CSV table of C-alpha atoms and ligand atoms in Angstrom, one decimal:
chain,number,residue,atom,x,y,z
A,1448,MET,CA,40.9,-178.3,-23.2
A,1449,ILE,CA,43.0,-175.3,-24.5
A,1450,ASP,CA,40.3,-174.3,-27.2
A,1451,GLU,CA,37.6,-175.9,-29.2
A,1452,ASN,CA,40.4,-177.9,-31.4
A,1453,ILE,CA,43.0,-178.9,-28.7
A,1454,ASP,CA,42.3,-181.0,-25.9
A,1455,PHE,CA,44.5,-182.3,-22.9
A,1456,CYS,CA,44.5,-186.1,-22.0
A,1457,MET,CA,46.5,-188.1,-19.7
A,1458,THR,CA,49.0,-190.7,-21.1
A,1459,LEU,CA,49.5,-194.1,-19.6
A,1460,ASP,CA,52.9,-193.0,-18.0
A,1461,GLY,CA,51.4,-190.0,-16.0
A,1462,SER,CA,52.5,-187.5,-18.5
A,1463,THR,CA,49.9,-184.9,-20.2
A,1464,GLY,CA,49.5,-185.3,-23.7
A,1465,LEU,CA,47.2,-183.4,-26.4
A,1466,PHE,CA,44.8,-184.1,-29.3
A,1467,ASN,CA,44.0,-181.9,-32.1
A,1468,LYS,CA,40.6,-182.3,-33.4
A,1469,ALA,CA,41.3,-180.0,-36.5
A,1470,VAL,CA,44.1,-182.2,-37.7
A,1471,ASN,CA,42.5,-185.3,-36.1
A,1472,ASP,CA,45.8,-186.4,-34.9
A,1473,ILE,CA,47.4,-186.8,-31.4
A,1474,TYR,CA,50.3,-185.0,-30.5
A,1475,HIS,CA,51.6,-187.8,-28.2
A,1476,SER,CA,51.3,-191.5,-28.0
A,1477,SER,CA,48.8,-192.8,-25.5
A,1478,TYR,CA,51.4,-195.1,-23.9
A,1479,GLY,CA,53.2,-192.1,-22.7
A,1480,ALA,CA,54.2,-188.7,-24.0
A,1481,LYS,CA,57.3,-188.6,-21.8
A,1482,THR,CA,58.3,-192.4,-22.6
A,1483,GLU,CA,57.8,-191.6,-26.3
A,1484,ALA,CA,60.3,-188.5,-26.1
A,1485,VAL,CA,62.7,-190.7,-24.2
A,1486,GLU,CA,62.4,-193.7,-26.6
A,1487,LYS,CA,62.1,-192.2,-30.1
A,1488,PHE,CA,63.9,-189.1,-29.5
A,1489,VAL,CA,66.7,-188.8,-26.9
A,1490,ARG,CA,67.8,-192.7,-26.4
A,1491,PRO,CA,68.6,-193.2,-30.2
A,1492,LEU,CA,71.1,-190.1,-29.8
A,1493,ASN,CA,73.3,-191.9,-27.4
A,1494,LEU,CA,74.3,-188.6,-25.9
A,1495,ARG,CA,77.2,-190.1,-23.9
A,1496,GLN,CA,78.8,-191.5,-26.8
A,1497,ASN,CA,78.2,-189.0,-29.5
A,1498,PHE,CA,78.1,-185.8,-28.1
A,1499,ALA,CA,79.2,-185.5,-24.5
A,1500,GLN,CA,82.7,-184.6,-25.7
A,1501,ASN,CA,81.3,-181.4,-27.6
A,1502,LYS,CA,82.0,-178.0,-26.1
A,1503,ASN,CA,78.7,-176.8,-27.6
A,1504,ILE,CA,75.7,-178.8,-28.4
A,1505,LYS,CA,73.2,-177.1,-30.8
A,1506,VAL,CA,69.6,-178.7,-30.9
A,1507,LEU,CA,66.9,-177.8,-33.3
A,1508,ASP,CA,63.4,-178.8,-31.8
A,1509,ILE,CA,61.1,-178.7,-34.6
A,1510,CYS,CA,57.4,-179.0,-33.5
A,1511,TYR,CA,58.1,-178.3,-29.8
A,1512,GLY,CA,54.5,-178.5,-28.9
A,1513,ILE,CA,54.6,-178.8,-25.1
A,1514,GLY,CA,58.3,-179.7,-25.0
A,1515,TYR,CA,58.8,-183.4,-24.2
A,1516,ASN,CA,61.6,-183.7,-26.6
A,1517,THR,CA,63.4,-180.8,-25.4
A,1518,LYS,CA,62.7,-181.7,-21.6
A,1519,ALA,CA,63.8,-185.1,-21.9
A,1520,PHE,CA,67.1,-184.2,-23.6
A,1521,LEU,CA,67.8,-181.7,-20.9
A,1522,ASP,CA,66.8,-184.4,-18.4
A,1523,GLU,CA,69.5,-186.7,-20.0
A,1524,ILE,CA,72.2,-184.0,-20.3
A,1525,ILE,CA,71.7,-183.2,-16.4
A,1526,ASN,CA,71.7,-187.0,-15.4
A,1527,LEU,CA,74.6,-187.8,-17.4
A,1528,LYS,CA,76.5,-184.6,-16.2
A,1529,ILE,CA,77.4,-183.5,-19.5
A,1530,ASN,CA,79.0,-180.2,-19.2
A,1531,SER,CA,78.6,-178.8,-22.6
A,1532,LYS,CA,77.1,-175.6,-23.4
A,1533,ILE,CA,73.7,-176.1,-24.8
A,1534,GLN,CA,71.6,-174.1,-27.2
A,1535,ILE,CA,68.2,-175.1,-28.3
A,1536,ASP,CA,66.3,-173.2,-31.2
A,1537,ILE,CA,62.4,-174.1,-30.6
A,1538,LEU,CA,60.1,-174.1,-33.8
A,1539,GLU,CA,56.6,-174.0,-32.9
A,1540,HIS,CA,53.7,-172.1,-34.4
A,1541,ASP,CA,51.4,-172.3,-31.5
A,1542,ARG,CA,52.8,-170.0,-29.0
A,1543,ARG,CA,50.5,-170.9,-26.3
A,1544,LEU,CA,51.8,-174.5,-26.0
A,1545,VAL,CA,55.4,-173.4,-25.7
A,1546,LEU,CA,54.2,-170.7,-22.8
A,1547,LEU,CA,52.5,-173.7,-21.0
A,1548,SER,CA,55.1,-176.1,-21.4
A,1549,PRO,CA,57.2,-175.5,-18.2
A,1550,PHE,CA,54.1,-175.9,-16.1
A,1551,ILE,CA,52.7,-179.0,-17.7
A,1552,ARG,CA,52.5,-182.3,-15.7
A,1553,ASP,CA,55.2,-184.1,-17.4
A,1554,ASN,CA,56.5,-186.8,-15.1
A,1555,ILE,CA,59.8,-185.6,-15.4
A,1556,LYS,CA,61.3,-185.6,-12.0
A,1557,ASN,CA,63.9,-182.8,-12.5
A,1558,ASP,CA,62.1,-179.5,-11.6
A,1559,ILE,CA,64.9,-177.5,-12.6
A,1560,ILE,CA,64.1,-178.3,-16.4
A,1561,SER,CA,60.9,-176.1,-15.8
A,1562,TYR,CA,62.7,-173.4,-14.4
A,1563,ILE,CA,65.2,-173.5,-17.4
A,1564,LEU,CA,62.3,-173.4,-19.8
A,1565,LEU,CA,60.6,-170.6,-17.8
A,1566,SER,CA,63.8,-168.4,-17.8
A,1567,ALA,CA,63.9,-168.7,-21.4
A,1568,ILE,CA,60.4,-168.0,-22.2
A,1569,SER,CA,59.2,-165.5,-19.4
A,1570,GLY,CA,60.1,-162.6,-21.7
A,1571,TYR,CA,57.3,-163.8,-24.0
A,1572,MET,CA,54.6,-164.0,-21.5
A,1573,ASP,CA,53.7,-160.1,-21.9
A,1574,GLY,CA,49.9,-160.0,-22.4
A,1575,GLU,CA,49.4,-163.6,-22.1
A,1576,GLU,CA,46.8,-163.6,-19.5
A,1577,ALA,CA,44.9,-166.4,-21.4
A,1578,ILE,CA,47.9,-168.9,-20.4
A,1579,PHE,CA,46.9,-168.5,-16.9
A,1580,ARG,CA,43.3,-168.9,-17.6
A,1581,ILE,CA,44.1,-172.2,-19.2
A,1582,MET,CA,46.1,-173.2,-16.3
A,1583,THR,CA,43.7,-172.2,-13.7
A,1584,SER,CA,40.5,-173.5,-15.0
A,1585,PRO,CA,39.3,-176.4,-12.8
A,1586,GLU,CA,38.9,-178.9,-15.6
A,1587,ASN,CA,42.6,-178.6,-16.7
A,1588,LYS,CA,43.9,-178.9,-13.1
A,1589,LYS,CA,45.0,-182.3,-13.3
A,1590,PHE,CA,46.9,-181.6,-16.3
A,1591,PHE,CA,49.6,-179.4,-14.6
A,1592,LYS,CA,52.0,-179.8,-12.1
A,1593,PRO,CA,50.7,-179.6,-8.6
A,1594,SER,CA,53.4,-176.7,-8.0
A,1595,THR,CA,51.8,-174.6,-10.7
A,1596,ARG,CA,48.7,-174.2,-8.5
A,1597,LEU,CA,50.8,-172.4,-5.8
A,1598,PHE,CA,52.4,-170.0,-8.6
A,1599,ASN,CA,49.1,-169.3,-10.0
A,1600,LYS,CA,47.4,-168.5,-6.5
A,1601,ARG,CA,50.2,-166.0,-5.9
A,1602,PHE,CA,50.1,-164.5,-9.6
A,1603,ILE,CA,46.6,-163.9,-9.5
A,1604,SER,CA,46.4,-162.7,-5.8
A,1605,TYR,CA,49.4,-160.1,-6.4
A,1606,PRO,CA,49.0,-159.6,-10.3
A,1607,TYR,CA,51.0,-156.4,-10.1
A,1608,THR,CA,53.8,-157.7,-8.1
A,1609,TYR,CA,54.3,-160.9,-10.1
A,1610,SER,CA,52.9,-160.0,-13.4
A,1611,PRO,CA,55.5,-160.4,-16.1
A,1612,LEU,CA,53.9,-157.4,-17.6
A,1613,TYR,CA,55.2,-155.1,-14.7
A,1614,ASN,CA,58.1,-156.8,-13.5
A,1615,LYS,CA,60.1,-159.5,-14.9
A,1616,PRO,CA,62.7,-160.0,-12.2
A,1617,ALA,CA,60.0,-160.2,-9.7
A,1618,PHE,CA,58.2,-162.8,-11.9
A,1619,LEU,CA,61.1,-165.0,-12.0
A,1620,HIS,CA,62.0,-164.5,-8.4
A,1621,ASN,CA,58.3,-165.7,-7.5
A,1622,ILE,CA,58.7,-168.8,-9.7
A,1623,TYR,CA,62.1,-169.7,-8.1
A,1624,TYR,CA,61.0,-169.4,-4.5
A,1625,HIS,CA,57.5,-171.0,-4.8
A,1626,TYR,CA,58.1,-173.3,-7.8
A,1627,VAL,CA,61.6,-174.6,-7.8
A,1628,SER,CA,63.9,-173.7,-5.2
A,1629,LYS,CA,62.8,-176.2,-2.4
A,1630,ARG,CA,63.3,-179.4,-4.6
A,1631,SER,CA,66.0,-178.5,-6.9
A,1632,LYS,CA,68.5,-176.4,-5.3
A,1633,ASN,CA,71.3,-178.6,-6.1
A,1634,SER,CA,70.4,-178.4,-9.8
A,1635,LEU,CA,70.7,-174.6,-10.0
A,1636,LYS,CA,74.6,-174.7,-10.4
A,1637,TYR,CA,73.7,-175.6,-14.0
A,1638,LEU,CA,72.0,-172.2,-14.7
A,1639,LYS,CA,74.9,-170.2,-13.1
A,1640,ASN,CA,77.2,-170.3,-16.1
A,1641,GLY,CA,74.6,-169.7,-18.7
A,1642,ALA,CA,74.9,-173.3,-19.9
A,1643,PHE,CA,71.6,-173.2,-21.5
A,1644,LYS,CA,70.3,-170.8,-24.2
A,1645,ILE,CA,66.8,-171.7,-25.4
A,1646,LYS,CA,65.0,-169.5,-28.1
A,1647,PRO,CA,61.5,-169.8,-29.4
A,1648,TYR,CA,60.5,-169.1,-32.9
A,1649,PHE,CA,56.9,-168.8,-32.9
A,1650,GLN,CA,55.9,-169.1,-36.8
A,1651,ASP,CA,55.7,-171.8,-39.5
A,1652,ALA,CA,58.9,-173.9,-39.1
A,1653,ARG,CA,59.3,-173.5,-42.9
A,1654,LYS,CA,59.9,-169.9,-42.5
A,1655,SER,CA,62.0,-170.5,-39.4
A,1656,ILE,CA,64.6,-172.5,-41.2
A,1657,LEU,CA,65.2,-170.2,-43.9
A,1658,GLU,CA,66.0,-167.7,-41.1
A,1659,LEU,CA,68.2,-170.0,-39.1
A,1660,SER,CA,72.1,-169.9,-39.5
A,1661,GLY,CA,72.6,-173.5,-39.0
A,1662,GLY,CA,75.5,-175.7,-37.3
A,1663,TYR,CA,73.1,-178.1,-35.5
A,1664,ASP,CA,74.4,-181.1,-33.9
A,1665,ILE,CA,70.8,-182.6,-33.4
A,1666,VAL,CA,67.6,-182.1,-34.7
A,1667,PHE,CA,64.0,-183.4,-33.5
A,1668,LEU,CA,61.4,-183.8,-36.1
A,1669,ASP,CA,58.0,-184.3,-34.3
A,1670,ALA,CA,55.6,-182.9,-36.9
A,1671,PHE,CA,52.0,-184.5,-37.1
A,1672,THR,CA,51.4,-187.5,-39.5
A,1673,PRO,CA,52.9,-186.9,-42.9
A,1674,VAL,CA,49.4,-187.8,-44.7
A,1675,LYS,CA,47.5,-185.6,-42.4
A,1676,LEU,CA,50.0,-182.7,-42.5
A,1677,PRO,CA,52.8,-183.0,-45.4
A,1678,THR,CA,53.9,-179.6,-44.9
A,1679,LEU,CA,56.9,-180.4,-42.6
A,1680,TRP,CA,58.0,-183.7,-44.4
A,1681,SER,CA,58.7,-182.4,-48.1
A,1682,LEU,CA,62.0,-183.3,-50.0
A,1683,ASP,CA,62.6,-179.4,-50.0
A,1684,PHE,CA,62.3,-179.3,-46.3
A,1685,PHE,CA,64.8,-182.0,-45.7
A,1686,VAL,CA,67.3,-180.3,-48.3
A,1687,ARG,CA,67.3,-177.1,-46.2
A,1688,LEU,CA,67.7,-179.2,-42.9
A,1689,TYR,CA,70.7,-181.0,-44.5
A,1690,GLU,CA,72.3,-177.4,-45.0
A,1691,LEU,CA,71.6,-176.6,-41.5
A,1692,MET,CA,73.2,-179.7,-40.0
A,1693,LYS,CA,76.7,-180.2,-39.2
A,1694,GLU,CA,78.9,-183.1,-40.7
A,1695,LYS,CA,78.8,-185.0,-37.6
A,1696,SER,CA,74.9,-184.6,-36.7
A,1697,MET,CA,71.7,-186.7,-36.3
A,1698,LEU,CA,68.0,-186.0,-37.2
A,1699,VAL,CA,65.6,-188.4,-35.4
A,1700,THR,CA,61.8,-188.6,-36.0
A,1701,TYR,CA,59.0,-191.0,-35.0
A,1702,SER,CA,58.1,-191.7,-38.6
A,1703,ASN,CA,58.6,-194.8,-40.6
A,1704,SER,CA,57.4,-193.9,-43.7
A,1705,ALA,CA,58.9,-195.0,-46.9
A,1706,ALA,CA,58.1,-191.7,-48.4
A,1707,VAL,CA,59.8,-189.7,-45.7
A,1708,ARG,CA,62.9,-191.9,-45.5
A,1709,HIS,CA,63.0,-191.6,-49.5
A,1710,ALA,CA,63.0,-187.7,-49.3
A,1711,MET,CA,65.8,-187.9,-46.5
A,1712,MET,CA,68.0,-190.2,-48.9
A,1713,THR,CA,67.1,-187.8,-52.0
A,1714,ALA,CA,68.2,-184.7,-49.9
A,1715,GLY,CA,71.4,-186.4,-49.4
A,1716,PHE,CA,71.3,-188.1,-45.8
A,1717,CYS,CA,72.3,-191.7,-45.0
A,1718,THR,CA,69.1,-192.9,-43.4
A,1719,GLY,CA,68.6,-195.9,-40.7
A,1720,LYS,CA,66.2,-197.2,-38.5
A,1721,LEU,CA,65.2,-197.0,-34.6
A,1722,PHE,CA,64.1,-199.7,-32.5
A,1723,ASP,CA,62.6,-199.2,-29.0
A,1724,ARG,CA,63.5,-201.3,-26.0
A,1725,ARG,CA,61.3,-204.3,-27.2
A,1726,ASN,CA,62.9,-204.1,-30.5
A,1727,ARG,CA,60.0,-202.7,-32.6
A,1728,PRO,CA,60.6,-200.3,-35.1
A,1729,CYS,CA,60.0,-196.6,-33.7
A,1730,GLY,CA,61.4,-194.2,-36.1
A,1731,THR,CA,64.0,-193.0,-38.4
A,1732,ILE,CA,67.6,-191.6,-38.0
A,1733,ALA,CA,69.1,-189.2,-40.7
A,1734,CYS,CA,73.0,-188.4,-40.7
A,1735,LYS,CA,75.3,-186.8,-43.2
A,1736,SER,CA,77.5,-190.0,-42.6
A,1737,GLY,CA,76.7,-193.6,-42.1
A,1738,GLU,CA,79.0,-194.0,-39.1
A,1739,LEU,CA,76.4,-192.9,-36.6
A,1740,ILE,CA,73.8,-195.1,-37.8
A,1741,GLU,CA,73.3,-198.4,-36.0
A,1742,HIS,CA,70.5,-200.1,-38.1
A,1743,LYS,CA,70.9,-199.2,-41.7
A,1744,LEU,CA,67.9,-199.6,-43.9
A,1745,ASP,CA,67.7,-203.3,-45.3
A,1746,GLU,CA,66.6,-204.5,-48.8
A,1747,TYR,CA,62.9,-204.3,-47.7
A,1748,ASP,CA,63.1,-200.8,-46.9
A,1749,LEU,CA,64.6,-199.8,-49.7
A,1750,GLY,CA,62.3,-201.5,-52.0
A,1751,LEU,CA,59.3,-200.1,-50.4
A,1752,MET,CA,60.8,-196.7,-51.4
A,1753,GLN,CA,60.4,-197.7,-55.1
A,1754,THR,CA,56.9,-198.3,-55.0
A,1755,ASN,CA,53.9,-195.6,-54.7
A,1756,ALA,CA,54.3,-195.7,-50.9
A,1757,GLY,CA,57.9,-194.2,-51.6
A,1758,VAL,CA,56.8,-191.3,-53.3
A,1759,TYR,CA,57.8,-188.2,-51.4
A,1760,PHE,CA,56.2,-184.7,-51.3
A,1761,ARG,CA,57.3,-181.7,-52.8
A,1762,ASP,CA,57.0,-178.0,-51.8
A,1763,LYS,CA,59.3,-176.2,-53.8
A,1764,ASN,CA,59.5,-172.8,-52.3
A,1765,LEU,CA,58.4,-174.1,-48.7
A,1766,ASN,CA,55.1,-172.0,-48.8
A,1767,SER,CA,52.4,-174.4,-50.2
A,1768,THR,CA,49.4,-175.2,-48.3
A,1769,ALA,CA,48.9,-178.9,-47.2
A,1770,GLU,CA,46.0,-179.1,-49.7
A,1771,GLU,CA,48.5,-177.9,-52.5
A,1772,ILE,CA,51.0,-180.5,-51.5
A,1773,LEU,CA,48.7,-183.4,-51.5
A,1774,SER,CA,47.1,-182.7,-54.8
A,1775,GLU,CA,50.4,-182.1,-56.4
A,1776,TRP,CA,51.5,-185.6,-54.7
A,1777,GLU,CA,48.5,-187.3,-55.7
A,1778,GLU,CA,48.9,-186.1,-59.5
A,1779,ARG,CA,52.7,-187.3,-59.5
A,1780,LYS,CA,52.0,-190.8,-57.9
A,1781,CYS,CA,49.6,-191.2,-60.8
A,1782,SER,CA,51.7,-190.1,-63.4
A,1783,LEU,CA,54.7,-192.2,-62.3
A,1784,ASN,CA,52.4,-195.4,-62.1
A,1785,LEU,CA,54.8,-197.4,-59.7
A,1786,PRO,CA,53.7,-200.7,-58.4
A,1787,SER,CA,51.9,-200.6,-55.3
A,1788,SER,CA,53.3,-201.4,-51.8
A,1789,SER,CA,51.1,-204.2,-51.4
A,1790,SER,CA,52.1,-206.0,-54.6
A,1791,PHE,CA,55.6,-205.4,-53.4
A,1792,ILE,CA,55.5,-206.8,-49.8
A,1793,LYS,CA,53.6,-210.0,-51.3
A,1794,LYS,CA,56.3,-210.4,-53.7
A,1795,TYR,CA,59.0,-209.8,-51.3
A,1796,LYS,CA,57.6,-212.3,-48.6
A,1797,LYS,CA,57.3,-214.9,-51.4
A,1798,GLN,CA,60.9,-214.7,-52.5
A,1799,LYS,CA,61.8,-214.8,-48.9
A,1800,GLU,CA,60.0,-217.9,-48.4
A,1801,GLU,CA,61.3,-219.6,-51.3
A,1802,SER,CA,65.0,-218.6,-50.4
A,1803,CYS,CA,64.1,-220.2,-46.9
A,1804,SER,CA,62.9,-223.4,-48.4
A,1805,ILE,CA,66.0,-224.1,-50.7
B,2981,SAM,C1,52.9,-183.9,-32.8
B,2981,SAM,S1,52.9,-182.5,-32.2
B,2981,SAM,C2,54.5,-182.3,-31.4
B,2981,SAM,C3,54.5,-182.6,-30.1
B,2981,SAM,C4,55.7,-182.1,-29.2
B,2981,SAM,N1,56.9,-182.5,-29.7
B,2981,SAM,C5,55.5,-182.5,-27.8
B,2981,SAM,O1,56.5,-182.8,-27.1
B,2981,SAM,O2,54.5,-182.0,-27.2
B,2981,SAM,C6,53.3,-181.3,-33.6
B,2981,SAM,C7,53.5,-180.1,-33.5
B,2981,SAM,O3,53.5,-179.4,-34.5
B,2981,SAM,C8,53.0,-177.8,-34.6
B,2981,SAM,N2,53.2,-177.5,-35.8
B,2981,SAM,C9,52.3,-177.8,-36.8
B,2981,SAM,N3,52.5,-177.5,-38.0
B,2981,SAM,C10,53.6,-176.6,-37.9
B,2981,SAM,C11,54.4,-175.6,-38.5
B,2981,SAM,N4,54.1,-175.3,-39.9
B,2981,SAM,N5,55.4,-175.1,-38.2
B,2981,SAM,C12,55.6,-175.0,-36.7
B,2981,SAM,N6,54.9,-175.8,-35.9
B,2981,SAM,C13,54.0,-176.5,-36.4
B,2981,SAM,C14,51.8,-178.2,-33.7
B,2981,SAM,O4,51.3,-176.9,-33.2
B,2981,SAM,C15,52.3,-179.2,-32.5
B,2981,SAM,O5,52.4,-178.6,-31.4
């Protein structure tokens, strides 16, 4: 448990997941937090084909949580031996999750990734003793990497020597020797030339996107389910993301929602579908040009957008509350009086059956 609202859980691939009681939504799929990141966010990028030639790859991870998308991305970059310089901007309003992320039992074999993340965030650990309390609580033990216990033990036994409050180099040195070095020495070459730059923004992602300068090659959008938390799925949000992305770039998300796809297209994106290894739909890709899209939206997906299921959210100044966004959306839906998605689906199926029987 992190607090009265956020609980840890073990997902089926052995990676730690989270559940939020306040939003009544999961952070990760029960079949596997790590597997989900690989399947829905990293594999669709086809990094070798689409980005390996870039000198620099700039990534925006919206809703970083405990970092699975960034970690799975870094893992793939290292596994494919891609030599580009990597910059990742992390948007997450719950600072504790970002600080916990390097220590989480994430089933990612390459421990250097934890070290890369720790190097990036250790400067933000000042005064964050609560993080160590969460990690050392016996009920949470199984959700953290076993090596975290070693680190915690030393941190707690010698707080003045190892505390980031007093001595950052000693803190990192300690992590290096007791947490990483034995297993990942070979991978350390990746750190030597400053190949990875990671910067967290601990505030509402809507505020951050107004401050960022853009030039992104890759955007991960992993917000809570649109109807539960519509704030990061509005047309206005996608319009700003469009401005921040390069001509040849990709935005990936797990959502298959017709309203989300409609918002993306209205913002100017070409939009397509993602499929997992078993050929089940598992999300959406949005690009500025159609050439990067493998599976374009079909007649059915486009038809669904013209029903009440395709009505997108509005958040004109990117600062409305979720309640305000939902109530404006409900009102607009009523006034548009569009056909229901169920009547469209029925009609579509009937037409298909008829055309098959001819
Ligand atoms: C579905 S979870 C994402 C899980 C994450 N990608 C991971 O690998 O752990 C959604 C995340 O969005 C964050 N969040 C929700 N609303 C936000 C906002 N307005 N700005 C920034 N972060 C937000 C939550 O704190 C939560 O961590």
